[in-house]
Amino acid sequence: MPDRRGWHLDKSVSVAHIGTTIGLIVGALWFFAGQDTRISNLELNIKHLQTERVSDQTRTEKKFDELRVDLRMINNKLDRLIESQSRER
């Protein structure tokens, strides 16, 4: 009489195993197809963010230049005011 306490391997394959394997393969393919779509969307978002960053940087530089001009004008006015007050003394 054979000893049944150890591992036993059956050479037959059940329909449930075949169905489960096919289901796993289909699920994996569906998952990877979704990943491709997500990666494409992320690439588009990155390009959009890069163009927005460039436009924001340009706008910021423009505002900085305007502030620089305003500060020069204020500095010139202060210089003239100081000169006029020093002449009065």
C-alpha positions as protocol buffer text, in pm:
chain_id: "A"
residue {
  index: 1
  type: MET
  ca { x: 0 y: 0 z: 0 }
}
residue {
  index: 2
  type: PRO
  ca { x: 148 y: 340 z: -103 }
}
residue {
  index: 3
  type: ASP
  ca { x: 219 y: 605 z: 156 }
}
residue {
  index: 4
  type: ARG
  ca { x: -31 y: 899 z: 111 }
}
residue {
  index: 5
  type: ARG
  ca { x: 116 y: 1132 z: 375 }
}
residue {
  index: 6
  type: GLY
  ca { x: 360 y: 1308 z: 137 }
}
residue {
  index: 7
  type: TRP
  ca { x: 295 y: 1540 z: -157 }
}
residue {
  index: 8
  type: HIS
  ca { x: 90 y: 1406 z: -441 }
}
residue {
  index: 9
  type: LEU
  ca { x: 99 y: 1545 z: -797 }
}
residue {
  index: 10
  type: ASP
  ca { x: -187 y: 1477 z: -1032 }
}
residue {
  index: 11
  type: LYS
  ca { x: -111 y: 1465 z: -1404 }
}
residue {
  index: 12
  type: SER
  ca { x: -455 y: 1585 z: -1510 }
}
residue {
  index: 13
  type: VAL
  ca { x: -539 y: 1953 z: -1559 }
}
residue {
  index: 14
  type: SER
  ca { x: -882 y: 2076 z: -1456 }
}
residue {
  index: 15
  type: VAL
  ca { x: -1097 y: 2324 z: -1643 }
}
residue {
  index: 16
  type: ALA
  ca { x: -1083 y: 2558 z: -1342 }
}
residue {
  index: 17
  type: HIS
  ca { x: -705 y: 2580 z: -1368 }
}
residue {
  index: 18
  type: ILE
  ca { x: -722 y: 2658 z: -1739 }
}
residue {
  index: 19
  type: GLY
  ca { x: -991 y: 2920 z: -1681 }
}
residue {
  index: 20
  type: THR
  ca { x: -796 y: 3081 z: -1397 }
}
residue {
  index: 21
  type: THR
  ca { x: -477 y: 3093 z: -1605 }
}
residue {
  index: 22
  type: ILE
  ca { x: -657 y: 3249 z: -1902 }
}
residue {
  index: 23
  type: GLY
  ca { x: -824 y: 3499 z: -1667 }
}
residue {
  index: 24
  type: LEU
  ca { x: -488 y: 3597 z: -1518 }
}
residue {
  index: 25
  type: ILE
  ca { x: -334 y: 3643 z: -1862 }
}
residue {
  index: 26
  type: VAL
  ca { x: -625 y: 3858 z: -1983 }
}
residue {
  index: 27
  type: GLY
  ca { x: -613 y: 4061 z: -1661 }
}
residue {
  index: 28
  type: ALA
  ca { x: -240 y: 4120 z: -1697 }
}
residue {
  index: 29
  type: LEU
  ca { x: -279 y: 4229 z: -2059 }
}
residue {
  index: 30
  type: TRP
  ca { x: -561 y: 4464 z: -1964 }
}
residue {
  index: 31
  type: PHE
  ca { x: -349 y: 4608 z: -1682 }
}
residue {
  index: 32
  type: PHE
  ca { x: -50 y: 4671 z: -1909 }
}
residue {
  index: 33
  type: ALA
  ca { x: -271 y: 4830 z: -2175 }
}
residue {
  index: 34
  type: GLY
  ca { x: -404 y: 5064 z: -1907 }
}
residue {
  index: 35
  type: GLN
  ca { x: -49 y: 5145 z: -1802 }
}
residue {
  index: 36
  type: ASP
  ca { x: 34 y: 5249 z: -2158 }
}
residue {
  index: 37
  type: THR
  ca { x: -263 y: 5485 z: -2161 }
}
residue {
  index: 38
  type: ARG
  ca { x: -168 y: 5631 z: -1823 }
}
residue {
  index: 39
  type: ILE
  ca { x: 191 y: 5686 z: -1935 }
}
residue {
  index: 40
  type: SER
  ca { x: 72 y: 5863 z: -2249 }
}
residue {
  index: 41
  type: ASN
  ca { x: -153 y: 6089 z: -2043 }
}
residue {
  index: 42
  type: LEU
  ca { x: 131 y: 6168 z: -1804 }
}
residue {
  index: 43
  type: GLU
  ca { x: 361 y: 6258 z: -2094 }
}
residue {
  index: 44
  type: LEU
  ca { x: 100 y: 6502 z: -2222 }
}
residue {
  index: 45
  type: ASN
  ca { x: 61 y: 6651 z: -1875 }
}
residue {
  index: 46
  type: ILE
  ca { x: 436 y: 6697 z: -1844 }
}
residue {
  index: 47
  type: LYS
  ca { x: 453 y: 6878 z: -2178 }
}
residue {
  index: 48
  type: HIS
  ca { x: 166 y: 7102 z: -2072 }
}
residue {
  index: 49
  type: LEU
  ca { x: 333 y: 7178 z: -1738 }
}
residue {
  index: 50
  type: GLN
  ca { x: 661 y: 7258 z: -1913 }
}
residue {
  index: 51
  type: THR
  ca { x: 494 y: 7510 z: -2146 }
}
residue {
  index: 52
  type: GLU
  ca { x: 310 y: 7663 z: -1849 }
}
residue {
  index: 53
  type: ARG
  ca { x: 638 y: 7691 z: -1659 }
}
residue {
  index: 54
  type: VAL
  ca { x: 804 y: 7869 z: -1948 }
}
residue {
  index: 55
  type: SER
  ca { x: 517 y: 8115 z: -1980 }
}
residue {
  index: 56
  type: ASP
  ca { x: 515 y: 8174 z: -1601 }
}
residue {
  index: 57
  type: GLN
  ca { x: 889 y: 8232 z: -1605 }
}
residue {
  index: 58
  type: THR
  ca { x: 858 y: 8480 z: -1892 }
}
residue {
  index: 59
  type: ARG
  ca { x: 578 y: 8665 z: -1713 }
}
residue {
  index: 60
  type: THR
  ca { x: 781 y: 8674 z: -1390 }
}
residue {
  index: 61
  type: GLU
  ca { x: 1087 y: 8810 z: -1569 }
}
residue {
  index: 62
  type: LYS
  ca { x: 872 y: 9079 z: -1730 }
}
residue {
  index: 63
  type: LYS
  ca { x: 730 y: 9182 z: -1391 }
}
residue {
  index: 64
  type: PHE
  ca { x: 1080 y: 9182 z: -1243 }
}
residue {
  index: 65
  type: ASP
  ca { x: 1200 y: 9413 z: -1520 }
}
residue {
  index: 66
  type: GLU
  ca { x: 905 y: 9646 z: -1455 }
}
residue {
  index: 67
  type: LEU
  ca { x: 991 y: 9654 z: -1085 }
}
residue {
  index: 68
  type: ARG
  ca { x: 1353 y: 9727 z: -1166 }
}
residue {
  index: 69
  type: VAL
  ca { x: 1248 y: 10024 z: -1382 }
}
residue {
  index: 70
  type: ASP
  ca { x: 1017 y: 10150 z: -1109 }
}
residue {
  index: 71
  type: LEU
  ca { x: 1296 y: 10125 z: -851 }
}
residue {
  index: 72
  type: ARG
  ca { x: 1531 y: 10320 z: -1077 }
}
residue {
  index: 73
  type: MET
  ca { x: 1269 y: 10592 z: -1117 }
}
residue {
  index: 74
  type: ILE
  ca { x: 1221 y: 10608 z: -740 }
}
residue {
  index: 75
  type: ASN
  ca { x: 1596 y: 10619 z: -689 }
}
residue {
  index: 76
  type: ASN
  ca { x: 1630 y: 10905 z: -937 }
}
residue {
  index: 77
  type: LYS
  ca { x: 1350 y: 11099 z: -767 }
}
residue {
  index: 78
  type: LEU
  ca { x: 1514 y: 11044 z: -428 }
}
residue {
  index: 79
  type: ASP
  ca { x: 1846 y: 11166 z: -562 }
}
residue {
  index: 80
  type: ARG
  ca { x: 1684 y: 11482 z: -698 }
}
residue {
  index: 81
  type: LEU
  ca { x: 1498 y: 11539 z: -371 }
}
residue {
  index: 82
  type: ILE
  ca { x: 1817 y: 11497 z: -168 }
}
residue {
  index: 83
  type: GLU
  ca { x: 2005 y: 11734 z: -401 }
}
residue {
  index: 84
  type: SER
  ca { x: 1733 y: 11995 z: -381 }
}
residue {
  index: 85
  type: GLN
  ca { x: 1728 y: 11976 z: 0 }
}
residue {
  index: 86
  type: SER
  ca { x: 2107 y: 12000 z: 20 }
}
residue {
  index: 87
  type: ARG
  ca { x: 2100 y: 12314 z: -200 }
}
residue {
  index: 88
  type: GLU
  ca { x: 1847 y: 12481 z: 27 }
}
residue {
  index: 89
  type: ARG
  ca { x: 2074 y: 12449 z: 330 }
}
